[in-house]
XYZ file of C-alpha atoms in Angstrom:
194
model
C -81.963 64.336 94.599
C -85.695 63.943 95.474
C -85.237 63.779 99.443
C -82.752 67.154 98.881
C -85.442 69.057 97.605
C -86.982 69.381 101.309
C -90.405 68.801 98.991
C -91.042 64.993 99.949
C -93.261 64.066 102.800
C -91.348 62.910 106.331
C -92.545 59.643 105.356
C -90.965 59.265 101.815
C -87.244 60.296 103.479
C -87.555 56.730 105.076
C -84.246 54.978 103.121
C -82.885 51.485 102.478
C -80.145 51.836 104.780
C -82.888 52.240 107.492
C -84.660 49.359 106.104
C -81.780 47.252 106.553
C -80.871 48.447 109.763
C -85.002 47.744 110.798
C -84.449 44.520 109.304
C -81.292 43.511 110.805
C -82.574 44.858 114.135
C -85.307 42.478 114.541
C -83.468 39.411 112.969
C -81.223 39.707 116.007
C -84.134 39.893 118.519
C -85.703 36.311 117.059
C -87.809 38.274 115.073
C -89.547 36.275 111.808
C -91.027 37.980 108.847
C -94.124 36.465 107.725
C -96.049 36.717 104.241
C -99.871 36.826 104.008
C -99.783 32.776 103.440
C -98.071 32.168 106.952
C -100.970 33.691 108.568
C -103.404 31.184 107.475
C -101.028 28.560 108.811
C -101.176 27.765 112.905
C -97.654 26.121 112.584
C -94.491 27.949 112.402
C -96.211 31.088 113.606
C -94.163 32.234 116.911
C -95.024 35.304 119.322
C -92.476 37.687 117.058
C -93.582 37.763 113.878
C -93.839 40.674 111.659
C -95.880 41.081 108.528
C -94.172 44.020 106.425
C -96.647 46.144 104.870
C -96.064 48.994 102.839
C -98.788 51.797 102.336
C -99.788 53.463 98.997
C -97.970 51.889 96.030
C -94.878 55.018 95.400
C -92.425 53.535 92.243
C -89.662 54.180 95.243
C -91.357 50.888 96.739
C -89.327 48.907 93.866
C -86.233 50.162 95.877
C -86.534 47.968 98.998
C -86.742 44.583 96.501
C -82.495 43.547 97.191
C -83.118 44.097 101.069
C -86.213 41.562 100.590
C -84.279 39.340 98.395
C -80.910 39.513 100.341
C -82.908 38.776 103.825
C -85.854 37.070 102.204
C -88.357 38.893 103.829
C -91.880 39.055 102.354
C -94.179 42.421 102.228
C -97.260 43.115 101.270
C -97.517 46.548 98.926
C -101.088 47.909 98.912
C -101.864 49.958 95.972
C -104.620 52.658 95.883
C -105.152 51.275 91.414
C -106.397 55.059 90.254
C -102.920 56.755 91.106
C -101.462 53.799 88.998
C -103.749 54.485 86.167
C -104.125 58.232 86.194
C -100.264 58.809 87.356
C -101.442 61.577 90.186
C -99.202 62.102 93.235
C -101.084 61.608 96.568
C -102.551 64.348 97.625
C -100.986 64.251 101.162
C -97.625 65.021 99.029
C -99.115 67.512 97.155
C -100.561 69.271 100.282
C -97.270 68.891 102.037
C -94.767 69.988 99.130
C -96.855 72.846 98.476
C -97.342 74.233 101.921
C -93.791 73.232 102.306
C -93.105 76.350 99.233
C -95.479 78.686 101.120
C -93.406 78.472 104.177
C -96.488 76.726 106.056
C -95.561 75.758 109.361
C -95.348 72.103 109.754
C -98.325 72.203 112.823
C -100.844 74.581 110.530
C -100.161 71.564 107.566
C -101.242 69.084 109.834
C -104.236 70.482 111.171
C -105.137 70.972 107.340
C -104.581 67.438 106.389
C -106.576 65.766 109.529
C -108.966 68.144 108.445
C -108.783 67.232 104.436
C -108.901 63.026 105.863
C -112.800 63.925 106.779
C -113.453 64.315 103.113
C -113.605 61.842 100.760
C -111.076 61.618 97.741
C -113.302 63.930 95.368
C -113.824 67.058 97.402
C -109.867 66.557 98.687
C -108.859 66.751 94.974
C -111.292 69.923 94.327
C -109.482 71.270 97.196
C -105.814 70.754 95.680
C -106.993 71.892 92.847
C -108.548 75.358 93.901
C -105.597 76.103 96.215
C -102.313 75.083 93.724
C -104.016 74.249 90.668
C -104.443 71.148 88.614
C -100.819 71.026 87.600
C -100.066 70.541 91.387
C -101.424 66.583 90.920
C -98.748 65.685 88.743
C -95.333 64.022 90.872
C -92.132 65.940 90.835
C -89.660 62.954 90.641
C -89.698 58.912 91.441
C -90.232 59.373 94.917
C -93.446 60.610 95.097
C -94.830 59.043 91.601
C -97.206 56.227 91.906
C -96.137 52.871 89.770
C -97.071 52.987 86.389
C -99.237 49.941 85.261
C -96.437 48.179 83.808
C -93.645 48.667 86.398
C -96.796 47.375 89.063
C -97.128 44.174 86.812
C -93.344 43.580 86.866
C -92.938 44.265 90.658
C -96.102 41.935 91.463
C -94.011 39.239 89.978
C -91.139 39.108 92.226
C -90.717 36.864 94.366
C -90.937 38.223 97.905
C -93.715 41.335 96.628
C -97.523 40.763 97.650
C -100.123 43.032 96.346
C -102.462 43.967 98.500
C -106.357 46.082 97.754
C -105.783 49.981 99.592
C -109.314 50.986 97.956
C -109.578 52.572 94.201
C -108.954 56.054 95.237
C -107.022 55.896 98.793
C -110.355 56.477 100.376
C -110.329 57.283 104.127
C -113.707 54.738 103.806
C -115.443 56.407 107.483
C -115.975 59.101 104.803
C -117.942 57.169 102.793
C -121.517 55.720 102.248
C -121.907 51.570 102.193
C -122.138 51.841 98.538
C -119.454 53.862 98.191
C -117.286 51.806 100.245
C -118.459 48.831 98.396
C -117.423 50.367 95.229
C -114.012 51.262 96.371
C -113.148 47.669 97.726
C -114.052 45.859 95.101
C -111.511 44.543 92.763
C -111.920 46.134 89.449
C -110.530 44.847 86.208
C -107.155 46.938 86.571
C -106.432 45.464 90.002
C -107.105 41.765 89.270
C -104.035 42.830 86.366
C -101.862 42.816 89.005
């Protein structure tokens, strides 16, 4: 229902039936799948391996876990902790759904959002804000909601699913001062939950 909308990001309307035919794809090429462990290990290692990441910490992510348990794969989930505590959609989706409603063409939205990466998360929020209102933050379905703390402390517990530190606030961190930085990588209370 969410990916019918024509609202959700090109990079949300990845499914699980392209997951599995990514994973089943490289499995047949002699591919391995490695977790963050294997990479402090020399042995075992080969020249295919793949380290599955996933960017940004969507609920959707809890979608993939029978693919990783049916082929055993390991990932690595890196959560921006904020959007799990404040429950705002990322403001790439809000940009995109709500240009999408204008009738924005595609090209103009991303010149806008490379321009909105040069900013750091505060003045990119001011900016959603002022141009579709605070309301605009909130997600419109699953797909584009961050995890909730509880759902994040479930899924961190399963057995293939690595959490990994994307910043507090999703911070594009060339934007930022060394303090500022420093603050944003370091692992507050609500990420050591996890």
């Amino acid at each position: 229902k969410d990916l019918q909308s024509n609202l959700m990001h090109p990079q949300q309307k990845f499914t699980v039936e392209n997951f599995r035919m990514f994973f089943e794809y490289f499995l047949s090429k002699g591919y391995n799948f490695i977790s963050p462990e294997d990479l402090e290990k020399e042995e075992g290692l080969t020249k295919k391996n793949i380290l599955m990441t996933f960017d940004d910490g969507n609920f959707s992510n809890h979608l993939i876990l029978p693919l990783l348990n049916e082929y055993k794969i390991p990932a690595i989930f890196f959560i921006p902790t904020t959007y799990t505590k404040t429950q705002k959609s990322f403001w790439v989706d809000v940009l995109y759904r709500n240009r999408i409603k204008q009738g924005v063409d595609e090209s103009k939205m991303w010149e806008e959002i490379v321009f909105l990466k040069k900013s750091n998360h505060i003045e990119i929020e001011k900016y959603l804000i002022q141009n579709f209102g605070a309301n605009s933050l909130k997600p419109i379905g699953d797909i584009d909601r961050p995890f909730n703390v509880a759902e994040l402390k479930a899924f961190a517990k399963e057995k293939f699913v690595h959490i990994g530190n994307h910043t507090l606030d999703h911070a594009s961190l060339p934007h930022y001062s060394e303090d500022e930085i420093r603050i944003q990588g370091e692992l507050s209370e609500n990420q050591k939950a996890y």
